[in-house]
mmCIF file with all atom_site columns, C-alpha atoms in Angstrom:
data_model
loop_
_atom_site.group_PDB
_atom_site.id
_atom_site.type_symbol
_atom_site.label_atom_id
_atom_site.label_alt_id
_atom_site.label_comp_id
_atom_site.label_asym_id
_atom_site.label_entity_id
_atom_site.label_seq_id
_atom_site.pdbx_PDB_ins_code
_atom_site.Cartn_x
_atom_site.Cartn_y
_atom_site.Cartn_z
_atom_site.occupancy
_atom_site.B_iso_or_equiv
_atom_site.pdbx_formal_charge
_atom_site.auth_seq_id
_atom_site.auth_comp_id
_atom_site.auth_asym_id
_atom_site.auth_atom_id
_atom_site.pdbx_PDB_model_num
ATOM 1   C CA . UNK A 1 1   ? -9.215  -6.673  18.657  1.00 0.00 ? 1   UNK A CA 1
ATOM 2   C CA . UNK A 1 2   ? -10.124 -6.805  14.970  1.00 0.00 ? 2   UNK A CA 1
ATOM 3   C CA . UNK A 1 3   ? -7.466  -6.954  12.291  1.00 0.00 ? 3   UNK A CA 1
ATOM 4   C CA . UNK A 1 4   ? -7.287  -6.464  8.544   1.00 0.00 ? 4   UNK A CA 1
ATOM 5   C CA . UNK A 1 5   ? -5.871  -9.534  6.815   1.00 0.00 ? 5   UNK A CA 1
ATOM 6   C CA . UNK A 1 6   ? -4.185  -8.104  3.725   1.00 0.00 ? 6   UNK A CA 1
ATOM 7   C CA . UNK A 1 7   ? -2.885  -10.308 0.908   1.00 0.00 ? 7   UNK A CA 1
ATOM 8   C CA . UNK A 1 8   ? -0.948  -8.894  -2.043  1.00 0.00 ? 8   UNK A CA 1
ATOM 9   C CA . UNK A 1 9   ? -2.466  -10.382 -5.221  1.00 0.00 ? 9   UNK A CA 1
ATOM 10  C CA . UNK A 1 10  ? -1.080  -8.093  -7.935  1.00 0.00 ? 10  UNK A CA 1
ATOM 11  C CA . UNK A 1 11  ? 2.413   -6.665  -8.059  1.00 0.00 ? 11  UNK A CA 1
ATOM 12  C CA . UNK A 1 12  ? 2.971   -2.898  -8.252  1.00 0.00 ? 12  UNK A CA 1
ATOM 13  C CA . UNK A 1 13  ? 5.558   -3.192  -11.052 1.00 0.00 ? 13  UNK A CA 1
ATOM 14  C CA . UNK A 1 14  ? 5.144   -0.274  -13.434 1.00 0.00 ? 14  UNK A CA 1
ATOM 15  C CA . UNK A 1 15  ? 2.815   1.634   -11.124 1.00 0.00 ? 15  UNK A CA 1
ATOM 16  C CA . UNK A 1 16  ? 3.733   4.953   -9.457  1.00 0.00 ? 16  UNK A CA 1
ATOM 17  C CA . UNK A 1 17  ? 6.506   4.672   -6.866  1.00 0.00 ? 17  UNK A CA 1
ATOM 18  C CA . UNK A 1 18  ? 4.012   5.728   -4.180  1.00 0.00 ? 18  UNK A CA 1
ATOM 19  C CA . UNK A 1 19  ? 2.099   2.455   -4.415  1.00 0.00 ? 19  UNK A CA 1
ATOM 20  C CA . UNK A 1 20  ? 5.354   0.483   -4.077  1.00 0.00 ? 20  UNK A CA 1
ATOM 21  C CA . UNK A 1 21  ? 6.180   2.559   -1.007  1.00 0.00 ? 21  UNK A CA 1
ATOM 22  C CA . UNK A 1 22  ? 2.774   1.902   0.547   1.00 0.00 ? 22  UNK A CA 1
ATOM 23  C CA . UNK A 1 23  ? 3.140   -1.846  -0.028  1.00 0.00 ? 23  UNK A CA 1
ATOM 24  C CA . UNK A 1 24  ? 6.569   -1.739  1.581   1.00 0.00 ? 24  UNK A CA 1
ATOM 25  C CA . UNK A 1 25  ? 5.146   0.160   4.548   1.00 0.00 ? 25  UNK A CA 1
ATOM 26  C CA . UNK A 1 26  ? 2.423   -2.467  4.930   1.00 0.00 ? 26  UNK A CA 1
ATOM 27  C CA . UNK A 1 27  ? 5.093   -5.194  4.875   1.00 0.00 ? 27  UNK A CA 1
ATOM 28  C CA . UNK A 1 28  ? 4.070   -6.641  1.505   1.00 0.00 ? 28  UNK A CA 1
ATOM 29  C CA . UNK A 1 29  ? 7.233   -7.375  -0.461  1.00 0.00 ? 29  UNK A CA 1
ATOM 30  C CA . UNK A 1 30  ? 6.180   -10.260 -2.692  1.00 0.00 ? 30  UNK A CA 1
ATOM 31  C CA . UNK A 1 31  ? 2.927   -11.452 -4.247  1.00 0.00 ? 31  UNK A CA 1
ATOM 32  C CA . UNK A 1 32  ? 0.698   -13.716 -2.125  1.00 0.00 ? 32  UNK A CA 1
ATOM 33  C CA . UNK A 1 33  ? 2.218   -12.541 1.147   1.00 0.00 ? 33  UNK A CA 1
ATOM 34  C CA . UNK A 1 34  ? -0.298  -12.001 3.948   1.00 0.00 ? 34  UNK A CA 1
ATOM 35  C CA . UNK A 1 35  ? 0.026   -9.472  6.748   1.00 0.00 ? 35  UNK A CA 1
ATOM 36  C CA . UNK A 1 36  ? -2.249  -8.511  9.634   1.00 0.00 ? 36  UNK A CA 1
ATOM 37  C CA . UNK A 1 37  ? -2.763  -4.925  10.735  1.00 0.00 ? 37  UNK A CA 1
ATOM 38  C CA . UNK A 1 38  ? -5.151  -3.614  13.398  1.00 0.00 ? 38  UNK A CA 1
ATOM 39  C CA . UNK A 1 39  ? -8.307  -1.941  12.098  1.00 0.00 ? 39  UNK A CA 1
ATOM 40  C CA . UNK A 1 40  ? -7.586  1.783   12.116  1.00 0.00 ? 40  UNK A CA 1
ATOM 41  C CA . UNK A 1 41  ? -7.989  4.820   9.920   1.00 0.00 ? 41  UNK A CA 1
ATOM 42  C CA . UNK A 1 42  ? -4.261  4.881   9.105   1.00 0.00 ? 42  UNK A CA 1
ATOM 43  C CA . UNK A 1 43  ? -4.257  1.339   7.789   1.00 0.00 ? 43  UNK A CA 1
ATOM 44  C CA . UNK A 1 44  ? -7.536  1.923   5.932   1.00 0.00 ? 44  UNK A CA 1
ATOM 45  C CA . UNK A 1 45  ? -5.943  4.876   4.155   1.00 0.00 ? 45  UNK A CA 1
ATOM 46  C CA . UNK A 1 46  ? -2.948  2.770   3.181   1.00 0.00 ? 46  UNK A CA 1
ATOM 47  C CA . UNK A 1 47  ? -5.208  0.039   1.834   1.00 0.00 ? 47  UNK A CA 1
ATOM 48  C CA . UNK A 1 48  ? -7.195  2.626   -0.141  1.00 0.00 ? 48  UNK A CA 1
ATOM 49  C CA . UNK A 1 49  ? -3.983  3.567   -1.895  1.00 0.00 ? 49  UNK A CA 1
ATOM 50  C CA . UNK A 1 50  ? -3.384  0.017   -3.163  1.00 0.00 ? 50  UNK A CA 1
ATOM 51  C CA . UNK A 1 51  ? -6.963  -1.282  -3.243  1.00 0.00 ? 51  UNK A CA 1
ATOM 52  C CA . UNK A 1 52  ? -6.610  -2.711  -6.769  1.00 0.00 ? 52  UNK A CA 1
ATOM 53  C CA . UNK A 1 53  ? -3.640  -4.860  -5.756  1.00 0.00 ? 53  UNK A CA 1
ATOM 54  C CA . UNK A 1 54  ? -4.731  -6.449  -2.479  1.00 0.00 ? 54  UNK A CA 1
ATOM 55  C CA . UNK A 1 55  ? -7.394  -8.678  -1.001  1.00 0.00 ? 55  UNK A CA 1
ATOM 56  C CA . UNK A 1 56  ? -8.692  -7.549  2.401   1.00 0.00 ? 56  UNK A CA 1
ATOM 57  C CA . UNK A 1 57  ? -10.768 -9.351  5.019   1.00 0.00 ? 57  UNK A CA 1
ATOM 58  C CA . UNK A 1 58  ? -11.544 -8.414  8.595   1.00 0.00 ? 58  UNK A CA 1
ATOM 59  C CA . UNK A 1 59  ? -10.539 -11.051 11.167  1.00 0.00 ? 59  UNK A CA 1
ATOM 60  C CA . UNK A 1 60  ? -10.715 -11.183 14.951  1.00 0.00 ? 60  UNK A CA 1
ATOM 61  C CA . UNK A 1 61  ? -7.196  -12.417 15.674  1.00 0.00 ? 61  UNK A CA 1
ATOM 62  C CA . UNK A 1 62  ? -3.879  -11.993 13.884  1.00 0.00 ? 62  UNK A CA 1
ATOM 63  C CA . UNK A 1 63  ? -1.940  -15.138 12.989  1.00 0.00 ? 63  UNK A CA 1
ATOM 64  C CA . UNK A 1 64  ? 1.836   -15.350 13.125  1.00 0.00 ? 64  UNK A CA 1
ATOM 65  C CA . UNK A 1 65  ? 3.906   -16.522 10.168  1.00 0.00 ? 65  UNK A CA 1
ATOM 66  C CA . UNK A 1 66  ? 4.349   -19.949 11.794  1.00 0.00 ? 66  UNK A CA 1
ATOM 67  C CA . UNK A 1 67  ? 0.608   -20.359 12.407  1.00 0.00 ? 67  UNK A CA 1
ATOM 68  C CA . UNK A 1 68  ? -0.170  -19.477 8.789   1.00 0.00 ? 68  UNK A CA 1
ATOM 69  C CA . UNK A 1 69  ? 2.373   -22.028 7.613   1.00 0.00 ? 69  UNK A CA 1
ATOM 70  C CA . UNK A 1 70  ? 0.879   -24.689 9.890   1.00 0.00 ? 70  UNK A CA 1
ATOM 71  C CA . UNK A 1 71  ? -2.538  -24.025 8.317   1.00 0.00 ? 71  UNK A CA 1
ATOM 72  C CA . UNK A 1 72  ? -1.126  -24.585 4.828   1.00 0.00 ? 72  UNK A CA 1
ATOM 73  C CA . UNK A 1 73  ? 0.638   -27.824 5.779   1.00 0.00 ? 73  UNK A CA 1
ATOM 74  C CA . UNK A 1 74  ? -1.281  -30.821 4.411   1.00 0.00 ? 74  UNK A CA 1
ATOM 75  C CA . UNK A 1 75  ? -2.312  -33.803 6.536   1.00 0.00 ? 75  UNK A CA 1
ATOM 76  C CA . UNK A 1 76  ? 0.738   -36.133 6.705   1.00 0.00 ? 76  UNK A CA 1
ATOM 77  C CA . UNK A 1 77  ? -1.430  -39.203 5.993   1.00 0.00 ? 77  UNK A CA 1
ATOM 78  C CA . UNK A 1 78  ? 0.088   -41.313 8.795   1.00 0.00 ? 78  UNK A CA 1
ATOM 79  C CA . UNK A 1 79  ? 0.416   -41.335 12.562  1.00 0.00 ? 79  UNK A CA 1
ATOM 80  C CA . UNK A 1 80  ? 3.098   -42.786 14.788  1.00 0.00 ? 80  UNK A CA 1
ATOM 81  C CA . UNK A 1 81  ? 2.119   -45.746 16.953  1.00 0.00 ? 81  UNK A CA 1
ATOM 82  C CA . UNK A 1 82  ? 3.147   -45.446 20.605  1.00 0.00 ? 82  UNK A CA 1
ATOM 83  C CA . UNK A 1 83  ? 3.091   -47.740 23.549  1.00 0.00 ? 83  UNK A CA 1
ATOM 84  C CA . UNK A 1 84  ? 0.338   -47.061 26.064  1.00 0.00 ? 84  UNK A CA 1
ATOM 85  C CA . UNK A 1 85  ? 2.958   -46.230 28.696  1.00 0.00 ? 85  UNK A CA 1
ATOM 86  C CA . UNK A 1 86  ? 4.597   -43.629 26.410  1.00 0.00 ? 86  UNK A CA 1
ATOM 87  C CA . UNK A 1 87  ? 1.242   -41.966 25.776  1.00 0.00 ? 87  UNK A CA 1
ATOM 88  C CA . UNK A 1 88  ? 0.601   -41.914 29.505  1.00 0.00 ? 88  UNK A CA 1
ATOM 89  C CA . UNK A 1 89  ? 4.008   -40.321 30.148  1.00 0.00 ? 89  UNK A CA 1
ATOM 90  C CA . UNK A 1 90  ? 3.368   -37.683 27.483  1.00 0.00 ? 90  UNK A CA 1
ATOM 91  C CA . UNK A 1 91  ? -0.050  -36.929 28.937  1.00 0.00 ? 91  UNK A CA 1
ATOM 92  C CA . UNK A 1 92  ? 1.483   -36.428 32.350  1.00 0.00 ? 92  UNK A CA 1
ATOM 93  C CA . UNK A 1 93  ? 4.090   -34.019 30.983  1.00 0.00 ? 93  UNK A CA 1
ATOM 94  C CA . UNK A 1 94  ? 1.627   -31.953 28.965  1.00 0.00 ? 94  UNK A CA 1
ATOM 95  C CA . UNK A 1 95  ? -1.905  -32.637 30.210  1.00 0.00 ? 95  UNK A CA 1
ATOM 96  C CA . UNK A 1 96  ? -3.639  -30.531 27.542  1.00 0.00 ? 96  UNK A CA 1
ATOM 97  C CA . UNK A 1 97  ? -2.740  -31.275 23.905  1.00 0.00 ? 97  UNK A CA 1
ATOM 98  C CA . UNK B 2 1   ? 6.984   -15.850 -48.861 1.00 0.00 ? 1   UNK B CA 1
ATOM 99  C CA . UNK B 2 2   ? 9.222   -17.652 -46.375 1.00 0.00 ? 2   UNK B CA 1
ATOM 100 C CA . UNK B 2 3   ? 12.667  -16.861 -44.963 1.00 0.00 ? 3   UNK B CA 1
ATOM 101 C CA . UNK B 2 4   ? 14.160  -13.917 -43.047 1.00 0.00 ? 4   UNK B CA 1
ATOM 102 C CA . UNK B 2 5   ? 13.312  -11.171 -45.568 1.00 0.00 ? 5   UNK B CA 1
ATOM 103 C CA . UNK B 2 6   ? 9.665   -11.984 -46.143 1.00 0.00 ? 6   UNK B CA 1
ATOM 104 C CA . UNK B 2 7   ? 7.298   -9.047  -46.507 1.00 0.00 ? 7   UNK B CA 1
ATOM 105 C CA . UNK B 2 8   ? 5.372   -8.782  -43.253 1.00 0.00 ? 8   UNK B CA 1
ATOM 106 C CA . UNK B 2 9   ? 3.470   -5.861  -41.819 1.00 0.00 ? 9   UNK B CA 1
ATOM 107 C CA . UNK B 2 10  ? 6.033   -4.999  -39.086 1.00 0.00 ? 10  UNK B CA 1
ATOM 108 C CA . UNK B 2 11  ? 8.915   -5.208  -41.582 1.00 0.00 ? 11  UNK B CA 1
ATOM 109 C CA . UNK B 2 12  ? 7.324   -3.014  -44.219 1.00 0.00 ? 12  UNK B CA 1
ATOM 110 C CA . UNK B 2 13  ? 5.628   -0.501  -41.946 1.00 0.00 ? 13  UNK B CA 1
ATOM 111 C CA . UNK B 2 14  ? 7.692   -0.550  -38.788 1.00 0.00 ? 14  UNK B CA 1
ATOM 112 C CA . UNK B 2 15  ? 5.469   -0.383  -35.731 1.00 0.00 ? 15  UNK B CA 1
ATOM 113 C CA . UNK B 2 16  ? 2.390   -2.567  -35.671 1.00 0.00 ? 16  UNK B CA 1
ATOM 114 C CA . UNK B 2 17  ? 0.010   -2.337  -32.733 1.00 0.00 ? 17  UNK B CA 1
ATOM 115 C CA . UNK B 2 18  ? -1.712  -5.634  -32.180 1.00 0.00 ? 18  UNK B CA 1
ATOM 116 C CA . UNK B 2 19  ? -4.181  -4.545  -29.508 1.00 0.00 ? 19  UNK B CA 1
ATOM 117 C CA . UNK B 2 20  ? -7.631  -5.433  -30.887 1.00 0.00 ? 20  UNK B CA 1
ATOM 118 C CA . UNK B 2 21  ? -10.061 -2.507  -30.911 1.00 0.00 ? 21  UNK B CA 1
ATOM 119 C CA . UNK B 2 22  ? -12.597 -4.215  -28.659 1.00 0.00 ? 22  UNK B CA 1
ATOM 120 C CA . UNK B 2 23  ? -12.476 -6.485  -25.614 1.00 0.00 ? 23  UNK B CA 1
ATOM 121 C CA . UNK B 2 24  ? -13.308 -10.175 -25.838 1.00 0.00 ? 24  UNK B CA 1
ATOM 122 C CA . UNK B 2 25  ? -16.163 -11.391 -23.675 1.00 0.00 ? 25  UNK B CA 1
ATOM 123 C CA . UNK B 2 26  ? -13.673 -13.174 -21.417 1.00 0.00 ? 26  UNK B CA 1
ATOM 124 C CA . UNK B 2 27  ? -11.675 -9.984  -20.934 1.00 0.00 ? 27  UNK B CA 1
ATOM 125 C CA . UNK B 2 28  ? -14.932 -8.240  -20.060 1.00 0.00 ? 28  UNK B CA 1
ATOM 126 C CA . UNK B 2 29  ? -15.811 -10.949 -17.541 1.00 0.00 ? 29  UNK B CA 1
ATOM 127 C CA . UNK B 2 30  ? -12.400 -10.716 -15.878 1.00 0.00 ? 30  UNK B CA 1
ATOM 128 C CA . UNK B 2 31  ? -12.697 -6.915  -15.857 1.00 0.00 ? 31  UNK B CA 1
ATOM 129 C CA . UNK B 2 32  ? -16.068 -7.118  -14.064 1.00 0.00 ? 32  UNK B CA 1
ATOM 130 C CA . UNK B 2 33  ? -14.499 -9.545  -11.597 1.00 0.00 ? 33  UNK B CA 1
ATOM 131 C CA . UNK B 2 34  ? -11.713 -7.038  -10.848 1.00 0.00 ? 34  UNK B CA 1
ATOM 132 C CA . UNK B 2 35  ? -14.226 -4.185  -10.441 1.00 0.00 ? 35  UNK B CA 1
ATOM 133 C CA . UNK B 2 36  ? -16.179 -6.275  -7.934  1.00 0.00 ? 36  UNK B CA 1
ATOM 134 C CA . UNK B 2 37  ? -12.952 -7.139  -6.087  1.00 0.00 ? 37  UNK B CA 1
ATOM 135 C CA . UNK B 2 38  ? -12.276 -3.418  -5.557  1.00 0.00 ? 38  UNK B CA 1
ATOM 136 C CA . UNK B 2 39  ? -15.896 -2.928  -4.430  1.00 0.00 ? 39  UNK B CA 1
ATOM 137 C CA . UNK B 2 40  ? -15.396 -5.734  -1.901  1.00 0.00 ? 40  UNK B CA 1
ATOM 138 C CA . UNK B 2 41  ? -12.250 -4.107  -0.504  1.00 0.00 ? 41  UNK B CA 1
ATOM 139 C CA . UNK B 2 42  ? -14.121 -0.815  -0.101  1.00 0.00 ? 42  UNK B CA 1
ATOM 140 C CA . UNK B 2 43  ? -17.079 -2.440  1.652   1.00 0.00 ? 43  UNK B CA 1
ATOM 141 C CA . UNK B 2 44  ? -14.758 -4.442  3.939   1.00 0.00 ? 44  UNK B CA 1
ATOM 142 C CA . UNK B 2 45  ? -12.929 -1.262  4.972   1.00 0.00 ? 45  UNK B CA 1
ATOM 143 C CA . UNK B 2 46  ? -16.213 0.551   5.464   1.00 0.00 ? 46  UNK B CA 1
ATOM 144 C CA . UNK B 2 47  ? -17.855 -2.102  7.640   1.00 0.00 ? 47  UNK B CA 1
ATOM 145 C CA . UNK B 2 48  ? -14.694 -2.686  9.699   1.00 0.00 ? 48  UNK B CA 1
ATOM 146 C CA . UNK B 2 49  ? -14.282 1.020   10.449  1.00 0.00 ? 49  UNK B CA 1
ATOM 147 C CA . UNK B 2 50  ? -18.010 1.575   11.001  1.00 0.00 ? 50  UNK B CA 1
ATOM 148 C CA . UNK B 2 51  ? -17.978 -1.049  13.785  1.00 0.00 ? 51  UNK B CA 1
ATOM 149 C CA . UNK B 2 52  ? -15.615 1.255   15.692  1.00 0.00 ? 52  UNK B CA 1
ATOM 150 C CA . UNK B 2 53  ? -17.580 4.334   14.712  1.00 0.00 ? 53  UNK B CA 1
ATOM 151 C CA . UNK B 2 54  ? -14.826 5.530   12.381  1.00 0.00 ? 54  UNK B CA 1
ATOM 152 C CA . UNK B 2 55  ? -14.512 6.416   8.733   1.00 0.00 ? 55  UNK B CA 1
ATOM 153 C CA . UNK B 2 56  ? -12.050 8.260   6.525   1.00 0.00 ? 56  UNK B CA 1
ATOM 154 C CA . UNK B 2 57  ? -12.484 11.216  4.212   1.00 0.00 ? 57  UNK B CA 1
ATOM 155 C CA . UNK B 2 58  ? -11.120 9.282   1.249   1.00 0.00 ? 58  UNK B CA 1
ATOM 156 C CA . UNK B 2 59  ? -13.499 6.374   1.874   1.00 0.00 ? 59  UNK B CA 1
ATOM 157 C CA . UNK B 2 60  ? -16.523 8.670   2.194   1.00 0.00 ? 60  UNK B CA 1
ATOM 158 C CA . UNK B 2 61  ? -15.569 10.425  -1.024  1.00 0.00 ? 61  UNK B CA 1
ATOM 159 C CA . UNK B 2 62  ? -15.195 7.127   -2.887  1.00 0.00 ? 62  UNK B CA 1
ATOM 160 C CA . UNK B 2 63  ? -18.598 5.935   -1.644  1.00 0.00 ? 63  UNK B CA 1
ATOM 161 C CA . UNK B 2 64  ? -20.256 9.201   -2.631  1.00 0.00 ? 64  UNK B CA 1
ATOM 162 C CA . UNK B 2 65  ? -18.687 9.620   -6.056  1.00 0.00 ? 65  UNK B CA 1
ATOM 163 C CA . UNK B 2 66  ? -17.756 6.222   -7.432  1.00 0.00 ? 66  UNK B CA 1
ATOM 164 C CA . UNK B 2 67  ? -20.451 3.920   -8.814  1.00 0.00 ? 67  UNK B CA 1
ATOM 165 C CA . UNK B 2 68  ? -20.241 0.229   -7.905  1.00 0.00 ? 68  UNK B CA 1
ATOM 166 C CA . UNK B 2 69  ? -19.897 -2.427  -10.585 1.00 0.00 ? 69  UNK B CA 1
ATOM 167 C CA . UNK B 2 70  ? -23.676 -3.032  -10.615 1.00 0.00 ? 70  UNK B CA 1
ATOM 168 C CA . UNK B 2 71  ? -24.435 0.674   -10.928 1.00 0.00 ? 71  UNK B CA 1
ATOM 169 C CA . UNK B 2 72  ? -22.050 1.286   -13.831 1.00 0.00 ? 72  UNK B CA 1
ATOM 170 C CA . UNK B 2 73  ? -23.295 1.479   -17.399 1.00 0.00 ? 73  UNK B CA 1
ATOM 171 C CA . UNK B 2 74  ? -21.722 -0.988  -19.849 1.00 0.00 ? 74  UNK B CA 1
ATOM 172 C CA . UNK B 2 75  ? -20.446 2.038   -21.753 1.00 0.00 ? 75  UNK B CA 1
ATOM 173 C CA . UNK B 2 76  ? -18.446 3.205   -18.740 1.00 0.00 ? 76  UNK B CA 1
ATOM 174 C CA . UNK B 2 77  ? -17.305 -0.294  -17.812 1.00 0.00 ? 77  UNK B CA 1
ATOM 175 C CA . UNK B 2 78  ? -15.752 -1.223  -21.118 1.00 0.00 ? 78  UNK B CA 1
ATOM 176 C CA . UNK B 2 79  ? -14.856 2.098   -22.745 1.00 0.00 ? 79  UNK B CA 1
ATOM 177 C CA . UNK B 2 80  ? -13.138 5.279   -21.660 1.00 0.00 ? 80  UNK B CA 1
ATOM 178 C CA . UNK B 2 81  ? -13.307 8.880   -22.852 1.00 0.00 ? 81  UNK B CA 1
ATOM 179 C CA . UNK B 2 82  ? -10.551 9.990   -25.233 1.00 0.00 ? 82  UNK B CA 1
ATOM 180 C CA . UNK B 2 83  ? -10.702 13.353  -27.010 1.00 0.00 ? 83  UNK B CA 1
ATOM 181 C CA . UNK B 2 84  ? -8.484  12.146  -29.869 1.00 0.00 ? 84  UNK B CA 1
ATOM 182 C CA . UNK B 2 85  ? -10.695 9.253   -30.927 1.00 0.00 ? 85  UNK B CA 1
ATOM 183 C CA . UNK B 2 86  ? -13.631 9.508   -33.299 1.00 0.00 ? 86  UNK B CA 1
ATOM 184 C CA . UNK B 2 87  ? -16.857 9.635   -31.225 1.00 0.00 ? 87  UNK B CA 1
ATOM 185 C CA . UNK B 2 88  ? -14.690 10.231  -28.112 1.00 0.00 ? 88  UNK B CA 1
ATOM 186 C CA . UNK B 2 89  ? -14.563 6.650   -26.824 1.00 0.00 ? 89  UNK B CA 1
ATOM 187 C CA . UNK B 2 90  ? -11.894 3.953   -26.888 1.00 0.00 ? 90  UNK B CA 1
ATOM 188 C CA . UNK B 2 91  ? -11.771 0.491   -25.318 1.00 0.00 ? 91  UNK B CA 1
ATOM 189 C CA . UNK B 2 92  ? -10.709 0.483   -21.664 1.00 0.00 ? 92  UNK B CA 1
ATOM 190 C CA . UNK B 2 93  ? -7.970  -2.018  -22.536 1.00 0.00 ? 93  UNK B CA 1
ATOM 191 C CA . UNK B 2 94  ? -6.124  0.795   -24.352 1.00 0.00 ? 94  UNK B CA 1
ATOM 192 C CA . UNK B 2 95  ? -5.666  2.546   -21.004 1.00 0.00 ? 95  UNK B CA 1
ATOM 193 C CA . UNK B 2 96  ? -2.141  1.970   -19.624 1.00 0.00 ? 96  UNK B CA 1
ATOM 194 C CA . UNK B 2 97  ? -2.140  -0.502  -16.677 1.00 0.00 ? 97  UNK B CA 1
ATOM 195 C CA . UNK B 2 98  ? -5.900  -0.887  -17.133 1.00 0.00 ? 98  UNK B CA 1
ATOM 196 C CA . UNK B 2 99  ? -6.124  -4.013  -14.959 1.00 0.00 ? 99  UNK B CA 1
ATOM 197 C CA . UNK B 2 100 ? -4.634  -2.204  -11.966 1.00 0.00 ? 100 UNK B CA 1
ATOM 198 C CA . UNK B 2 101 ? -6.216  1.263   -12.055 1.00 0.00 ? 101 UNK B CA 1
ATOM 199 C CA . UNK B 2 102 ? -9.708  2.390   -11.115 1.00 0.00 ? 102 UNK B CA 1
ATOM 200 C CA . UNK B 2 103 ? -11.189 4.177   -14.103 1.00 0.00 ? 103 UNK B CA 1
ATOM 201 C CA . UNK B 2 104 ? -14.945 4.465   -13.499 1.00 0.00 ? 104 UNK B CA 1
ATOM 202 C CA . UNK B 2 105 ? -15.981 8.035   -14.222 1.00 0.00 ? 105 UNK B CA 1
ATOM 203 C CA . UNK B 2 106 ? -16.042 9.850   -17.534 1.00 0.00 ? 106 UNK B CA 1
ATOM 204 C CA . UNK B 2 107 ? -16.819 13.466  -18.445 1.00 0.00 ? 107 UNK B CA 1
ATOM 205 C CA . UNK B 2 108 ? -20.580 14.125  -18.363 1.00 0.00 ? 108 UNK B CA 1
ATOM 206 C CA . UNK B 2 109 ? -22.167 14.156  -21.791 1.00 0.00 ? 109 UNK B CA 1
ATOM 207 C CA . UNK B 2 110 ? -19.522 11.975  -23.437 1.00 0.00 ? 110 UNK B CA 1
#
């Protein structure tokens, strides 16, 4: 199911109250927040209302807040050494990781 | 010449607008960038809805009436009609909230 990934780039401060209301309805409270909405005429109409303020891309799957945060997290730069037996135990508990 | 009571333009005349009468080339470049960003949003909406065989009235109207950034004349990109200005054109940066509104069309003949 395709989704619109909508990111608020410009704030609606000083613009008509309607655009603030549309942003609120889309779930965009602060700049640089990203929300996912299914591709539909309703959402397209809402985006049309605030097209100067947002960045829109079409994606196949919607990410949760936690998944988006995990994508932003940089590589820690280290890994934790384990004994071979510990790795084997972990693999038995969760075979696919 | 120095000190709190020096004769400056705002002190002697009151209000002093410091908006230059024309855009700098960097302002123009950023303005074109913003116009293209809006065009991208429109095309994204259009292609996403077209895949499902949908469209909206507002979107169709925008596509029919509004020129894209490439189609716009420099005159319409950087200036806007104003009946109070000599020769009926003023810089688009005089338009309130000009970086966040879509102002692409002007009256025909002006």
